[in-house]
GROMACS .gro file of C-alpha atoms in nm:
model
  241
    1UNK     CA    1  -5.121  -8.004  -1.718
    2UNK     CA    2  -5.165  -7.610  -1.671
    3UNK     CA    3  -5.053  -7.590  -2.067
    4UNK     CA    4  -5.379  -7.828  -2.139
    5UNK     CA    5  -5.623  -7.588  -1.861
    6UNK     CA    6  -5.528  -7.290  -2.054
    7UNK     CA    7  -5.590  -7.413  -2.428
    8UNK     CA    8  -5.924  -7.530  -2.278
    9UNK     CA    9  -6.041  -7.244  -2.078
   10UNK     CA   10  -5.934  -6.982  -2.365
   11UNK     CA   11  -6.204  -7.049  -2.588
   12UNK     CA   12  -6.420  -7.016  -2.307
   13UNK     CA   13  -6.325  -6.697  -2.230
   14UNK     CA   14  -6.396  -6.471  -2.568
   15UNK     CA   15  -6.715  -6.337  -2.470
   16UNK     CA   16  -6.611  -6.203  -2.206
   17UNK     CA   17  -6.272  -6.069  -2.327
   18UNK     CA   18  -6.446  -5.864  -2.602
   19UNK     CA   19  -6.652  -5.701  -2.287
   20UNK     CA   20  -6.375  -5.659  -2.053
   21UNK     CA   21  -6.154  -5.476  -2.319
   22UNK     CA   22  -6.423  -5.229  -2.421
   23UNK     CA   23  -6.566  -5.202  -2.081
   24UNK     CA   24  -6.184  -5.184  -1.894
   25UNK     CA   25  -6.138  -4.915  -2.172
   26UNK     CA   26  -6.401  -4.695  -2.049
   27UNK     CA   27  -6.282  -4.727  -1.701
   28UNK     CA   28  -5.918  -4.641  -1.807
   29UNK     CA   29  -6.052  -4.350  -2.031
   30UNK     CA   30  -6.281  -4.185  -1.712
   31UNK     CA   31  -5.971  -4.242  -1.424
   32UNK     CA   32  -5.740  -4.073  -1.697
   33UNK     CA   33  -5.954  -3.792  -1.715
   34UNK     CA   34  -5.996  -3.792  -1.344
   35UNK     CA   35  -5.625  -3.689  -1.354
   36UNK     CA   36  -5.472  -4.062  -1.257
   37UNK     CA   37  -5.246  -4.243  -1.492
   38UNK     CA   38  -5.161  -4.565  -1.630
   39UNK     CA   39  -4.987  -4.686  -1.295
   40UNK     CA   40  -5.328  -4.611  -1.073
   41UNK     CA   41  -5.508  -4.776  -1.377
   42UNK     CA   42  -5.306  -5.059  -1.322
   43UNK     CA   43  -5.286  -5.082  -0.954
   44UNK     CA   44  -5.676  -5.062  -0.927
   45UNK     CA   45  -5.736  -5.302  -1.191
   46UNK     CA   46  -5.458  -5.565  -1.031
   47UNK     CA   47  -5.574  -5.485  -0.670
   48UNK     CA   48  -5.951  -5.388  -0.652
   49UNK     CA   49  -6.087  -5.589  -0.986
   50UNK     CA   50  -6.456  -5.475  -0.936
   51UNK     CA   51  -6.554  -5.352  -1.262
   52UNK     CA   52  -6.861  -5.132  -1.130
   53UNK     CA   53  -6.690  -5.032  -0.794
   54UNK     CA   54  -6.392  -4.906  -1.014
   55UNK     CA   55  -6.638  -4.693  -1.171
   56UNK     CA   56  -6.729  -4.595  -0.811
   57UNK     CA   57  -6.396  -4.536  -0.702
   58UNK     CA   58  -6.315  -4.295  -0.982
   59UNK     CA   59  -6.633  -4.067  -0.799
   60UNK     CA   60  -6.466  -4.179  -0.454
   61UNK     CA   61  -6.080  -4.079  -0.508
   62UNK     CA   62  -6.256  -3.719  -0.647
   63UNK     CA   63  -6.420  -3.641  -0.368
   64UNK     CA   64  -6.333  -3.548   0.026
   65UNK     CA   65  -6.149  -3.861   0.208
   66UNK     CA   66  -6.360  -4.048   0.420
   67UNK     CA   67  -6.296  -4.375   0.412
   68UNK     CA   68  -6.581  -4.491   0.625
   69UNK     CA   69  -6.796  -4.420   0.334
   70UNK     CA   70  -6.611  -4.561   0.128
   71UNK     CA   71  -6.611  -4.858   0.280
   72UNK     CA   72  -6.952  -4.844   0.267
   73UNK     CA   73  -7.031  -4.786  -0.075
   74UNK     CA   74  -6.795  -5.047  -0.131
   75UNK     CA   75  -6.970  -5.285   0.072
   76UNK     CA   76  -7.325  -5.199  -0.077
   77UNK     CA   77  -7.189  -5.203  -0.470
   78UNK     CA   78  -7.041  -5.537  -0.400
   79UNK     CA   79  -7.312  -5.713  -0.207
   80UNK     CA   80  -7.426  -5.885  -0.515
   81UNK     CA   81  -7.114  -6.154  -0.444
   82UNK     CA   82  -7.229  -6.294  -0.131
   83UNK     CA   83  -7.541  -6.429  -0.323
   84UNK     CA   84  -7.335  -6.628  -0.575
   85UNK     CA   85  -7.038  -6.681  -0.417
   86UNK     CA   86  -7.189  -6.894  -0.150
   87UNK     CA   87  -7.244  -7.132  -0.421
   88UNK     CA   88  -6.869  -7.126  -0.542
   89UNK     CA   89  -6.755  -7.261  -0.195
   90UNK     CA   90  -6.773  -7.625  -0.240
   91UNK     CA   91  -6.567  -7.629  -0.604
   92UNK     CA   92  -6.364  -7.384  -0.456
   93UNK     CA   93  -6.249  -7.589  -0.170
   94UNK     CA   94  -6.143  -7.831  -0.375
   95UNK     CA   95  -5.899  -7.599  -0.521
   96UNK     CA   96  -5.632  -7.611  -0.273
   97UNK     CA   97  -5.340  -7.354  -0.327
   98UNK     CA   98  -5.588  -7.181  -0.592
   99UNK     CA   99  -5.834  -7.114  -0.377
  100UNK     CA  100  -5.800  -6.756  -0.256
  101UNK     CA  101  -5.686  -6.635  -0.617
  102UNK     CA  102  -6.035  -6.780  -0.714
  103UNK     CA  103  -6.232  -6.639  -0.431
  104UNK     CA  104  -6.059  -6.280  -0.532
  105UNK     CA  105  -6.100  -6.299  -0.902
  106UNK     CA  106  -6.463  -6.376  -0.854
  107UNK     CA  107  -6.651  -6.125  -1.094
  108UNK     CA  108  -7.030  -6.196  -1.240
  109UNK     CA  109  -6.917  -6.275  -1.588
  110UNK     CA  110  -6.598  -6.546  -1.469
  111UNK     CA  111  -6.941  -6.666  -1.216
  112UNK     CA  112  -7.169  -6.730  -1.561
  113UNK     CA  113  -6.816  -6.915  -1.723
  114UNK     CA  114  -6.794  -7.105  -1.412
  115UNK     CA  115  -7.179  -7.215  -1.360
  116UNK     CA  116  -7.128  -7.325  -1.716
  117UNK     CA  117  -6.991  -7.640  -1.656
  118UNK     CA  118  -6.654  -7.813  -1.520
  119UNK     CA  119  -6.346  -7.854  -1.690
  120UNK     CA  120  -6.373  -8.064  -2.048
  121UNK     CA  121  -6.241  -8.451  -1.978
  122UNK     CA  122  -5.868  -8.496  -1.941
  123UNK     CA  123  -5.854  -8.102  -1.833
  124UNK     CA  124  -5.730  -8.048  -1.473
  125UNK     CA  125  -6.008  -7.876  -1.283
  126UNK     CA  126  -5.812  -7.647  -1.067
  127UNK     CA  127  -5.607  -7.472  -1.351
  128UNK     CA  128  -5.869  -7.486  -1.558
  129UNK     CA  129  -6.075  -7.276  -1.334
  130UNK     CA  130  -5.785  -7.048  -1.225
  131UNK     CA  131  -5.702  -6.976  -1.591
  132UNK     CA  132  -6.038  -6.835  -1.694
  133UNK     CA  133  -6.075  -6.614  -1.378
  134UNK     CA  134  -5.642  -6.542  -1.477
  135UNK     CA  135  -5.776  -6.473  -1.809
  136UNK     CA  136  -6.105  -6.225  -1.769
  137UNK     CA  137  -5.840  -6.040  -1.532
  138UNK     CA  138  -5.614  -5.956  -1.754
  139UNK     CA  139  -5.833  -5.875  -2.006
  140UNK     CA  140  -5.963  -5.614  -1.753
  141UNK     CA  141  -5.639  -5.501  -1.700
  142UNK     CA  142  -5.568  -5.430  -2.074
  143UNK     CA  143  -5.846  -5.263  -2.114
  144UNK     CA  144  -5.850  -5.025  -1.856
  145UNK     CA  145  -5.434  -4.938  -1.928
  146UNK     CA  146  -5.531  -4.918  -2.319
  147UNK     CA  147  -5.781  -4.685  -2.230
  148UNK     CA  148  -5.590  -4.481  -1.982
  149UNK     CA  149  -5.286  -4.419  -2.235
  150UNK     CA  150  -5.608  -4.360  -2.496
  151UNK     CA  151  -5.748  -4.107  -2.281
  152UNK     CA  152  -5.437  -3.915  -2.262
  153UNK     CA  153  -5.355  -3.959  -2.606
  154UNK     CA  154  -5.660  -3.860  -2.762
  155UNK     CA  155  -5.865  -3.596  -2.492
  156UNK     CA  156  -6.213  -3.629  -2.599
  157UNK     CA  157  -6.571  -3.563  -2.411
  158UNK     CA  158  -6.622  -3.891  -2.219
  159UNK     CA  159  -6.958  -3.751  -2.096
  160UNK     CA  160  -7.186  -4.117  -2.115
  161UNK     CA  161  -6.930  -4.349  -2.108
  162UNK     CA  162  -6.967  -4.468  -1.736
  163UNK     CA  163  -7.317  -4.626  -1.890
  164UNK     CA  164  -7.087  -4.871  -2.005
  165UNK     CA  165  -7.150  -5.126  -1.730
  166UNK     CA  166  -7.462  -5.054  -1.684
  167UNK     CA  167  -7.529  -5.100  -1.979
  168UNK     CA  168  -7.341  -5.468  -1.964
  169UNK     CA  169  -7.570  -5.575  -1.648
  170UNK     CA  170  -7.875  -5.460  -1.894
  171UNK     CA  171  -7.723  -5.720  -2.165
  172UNK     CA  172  -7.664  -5.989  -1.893
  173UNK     CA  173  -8.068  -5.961  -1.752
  174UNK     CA  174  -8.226  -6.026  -2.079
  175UNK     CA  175  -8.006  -6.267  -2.201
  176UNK     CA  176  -8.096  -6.453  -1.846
  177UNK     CA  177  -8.441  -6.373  -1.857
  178UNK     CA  178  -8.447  -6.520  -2.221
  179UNK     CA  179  -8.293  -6.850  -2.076
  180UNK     CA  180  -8.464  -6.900  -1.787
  181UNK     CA  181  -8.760  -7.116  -1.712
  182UNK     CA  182  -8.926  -6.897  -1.479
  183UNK     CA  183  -8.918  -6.538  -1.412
  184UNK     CA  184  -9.037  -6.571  -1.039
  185UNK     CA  185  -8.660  -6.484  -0.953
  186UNK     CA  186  -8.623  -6.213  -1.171
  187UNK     CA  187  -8.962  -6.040  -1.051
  188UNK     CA  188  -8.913  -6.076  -0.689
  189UNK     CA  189  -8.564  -5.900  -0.774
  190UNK     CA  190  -8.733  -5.628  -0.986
  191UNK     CA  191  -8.969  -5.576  -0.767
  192UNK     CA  192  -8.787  -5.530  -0.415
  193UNK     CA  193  -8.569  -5.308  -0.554
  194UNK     CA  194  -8.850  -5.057  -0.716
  195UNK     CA  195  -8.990  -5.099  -0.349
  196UNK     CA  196  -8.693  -5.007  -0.194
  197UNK     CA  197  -8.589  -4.720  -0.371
  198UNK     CA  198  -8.947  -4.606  -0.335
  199UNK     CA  199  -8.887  -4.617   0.042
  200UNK     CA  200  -8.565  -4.558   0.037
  201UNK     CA  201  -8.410  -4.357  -0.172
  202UNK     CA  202  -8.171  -4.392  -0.425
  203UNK     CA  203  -7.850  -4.371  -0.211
  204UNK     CA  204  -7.970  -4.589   0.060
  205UNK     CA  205  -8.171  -4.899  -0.100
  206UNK     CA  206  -7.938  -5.111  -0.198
  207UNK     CA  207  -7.882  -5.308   0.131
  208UNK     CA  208  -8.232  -5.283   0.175
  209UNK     CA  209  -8.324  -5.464  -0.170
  210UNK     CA  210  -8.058  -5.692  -0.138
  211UNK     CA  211  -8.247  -5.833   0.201
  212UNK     CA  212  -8.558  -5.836   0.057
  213UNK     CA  213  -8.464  -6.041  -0.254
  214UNK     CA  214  -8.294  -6.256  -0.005
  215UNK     CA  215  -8.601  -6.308   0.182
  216UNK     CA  216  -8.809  -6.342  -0.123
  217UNK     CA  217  -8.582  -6.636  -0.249
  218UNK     CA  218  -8.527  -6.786   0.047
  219UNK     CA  219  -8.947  -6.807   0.084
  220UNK     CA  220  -8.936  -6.927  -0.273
  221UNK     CA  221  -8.718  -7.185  -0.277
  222UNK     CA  222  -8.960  -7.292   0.047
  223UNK     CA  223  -9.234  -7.278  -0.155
  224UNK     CA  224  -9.137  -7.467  -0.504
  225UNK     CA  225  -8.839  -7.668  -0.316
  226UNK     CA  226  -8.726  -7.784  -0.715
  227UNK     CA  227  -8.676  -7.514  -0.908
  228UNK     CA  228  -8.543  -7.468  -1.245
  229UNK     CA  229  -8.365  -7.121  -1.362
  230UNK     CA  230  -8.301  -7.246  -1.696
  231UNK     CA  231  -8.433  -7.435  -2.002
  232UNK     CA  232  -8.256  -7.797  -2.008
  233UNK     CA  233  -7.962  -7.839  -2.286
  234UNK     CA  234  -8.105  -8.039  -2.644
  235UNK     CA  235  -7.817  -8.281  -2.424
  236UNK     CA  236  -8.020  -8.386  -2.138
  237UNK     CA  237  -8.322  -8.358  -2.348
  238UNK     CA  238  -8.290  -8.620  -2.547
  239UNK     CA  239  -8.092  -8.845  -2.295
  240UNK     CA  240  -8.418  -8.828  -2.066
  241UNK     CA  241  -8.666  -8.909  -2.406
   0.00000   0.00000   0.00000
């Protein structure tokens, strides 16, 4: 059974294992030249598992302790997750033992694998979604070890290479705004968050936009109470001609 879930959700997971293992690379390379070694690079990757707060946290375990603020910034980075993860709860409840591995391995690229359909006939659902979350972990954690034992290995200027992610969440907005049916979502996003850091500032808007986008959905989804976010499969297409 688990054998079958993991020859299924493999395939499934390529895209993002060539982004994890470039991206977990730059991570590894920055917290290397931080001064932290493999073993932190491991421990943060196994424990934490937030691609863009590690980034943060490399800033974070530089600078004075106050772990108040940390908690804060952690909070605001990671905000994004109680948007889609509310929509995870139902499968995930149906996961039983699995469940709070699931919940924790929760990232925005294993979200897009989920969203992309259930497990393929015959397939266990449960293992099959534990293995690609399993999987896009440990690609993580490769990366970021291979590029911590890189780092050391070969010093070189990593000035830039903390665009990385950014970069990623770039990659991940057009190829959603290419896909989806409407861009009312996308707007109401864009524009809160020019809003808010407009009022705001840029260390302080993120809760901020993340309300208003909330509030701007929520009125949407009032509004237009069917919805579509993307264009139907050829699939459904033709079974509805």
């Amino acid at each position: 059974m688990q054998a079958n879930a993991l020859r299924a959700a493999f395939p499934r997971t390529l895209p993002v294992m060539t982004g994890y293992l470039f991206l977990g690379t730059a991570f590894g390379v920055l917290l290397q030249q931080a001064g932290y070694g493999v073993f932190w690079a491991l421990l943060m990757s196994v424990f934490i598992y937030a691609g863009s707060m590690q980034f943060v946290t490399v800033g974070l375990l530089a600078g004075p302790f106050a772990p108040l603020s940390a908690m804060l910034v952690a909070f605001t980075v990671n905000a994004r997750h109680l948007f889609y993860g509310i929509s995870m709860l139902g499968r995930f409840e149906k996961r039983g033992p699995l469940k709070p591995y699931l919940v924790f391995g929760l990232t925005d690229e294993t979200y897009s694998l989920l969203c992309a359909g259930e497990a393929p006939d015959g397939v266990d659902k449960g293992w099959y979604d534990f293995f690609l979350t399993l999987l896009d972990q440990l690609y993580w954690i490769a990366g970021s070890l291979f590029g911590n034992l890189a780092g050391a290995a070969l010093p070189f200027d990593s000035t830039g290479i903390d665009f990385a992610m950014t970069a990623l969440f770039l990659v991940i907005f057009v190829e959603q705004w290419e896909n989806a049916v409407t861009h009312l979502p996308a707007l109401i996003g864009l524009g809160a968050s020019v809003l808010c850091l407009l009022l705001f500032g840029a260390d302080r808007f993120i809760p901020f936009a993340m309300v208003v986008i909330f509030a701007g959905l929520y009125l949407l989804r009032r509004l237009a109470p069917i919805v579509q976010v993307q264009k139907p499969s050829s699939e459904k297409t033709e079974a509805t001609q």
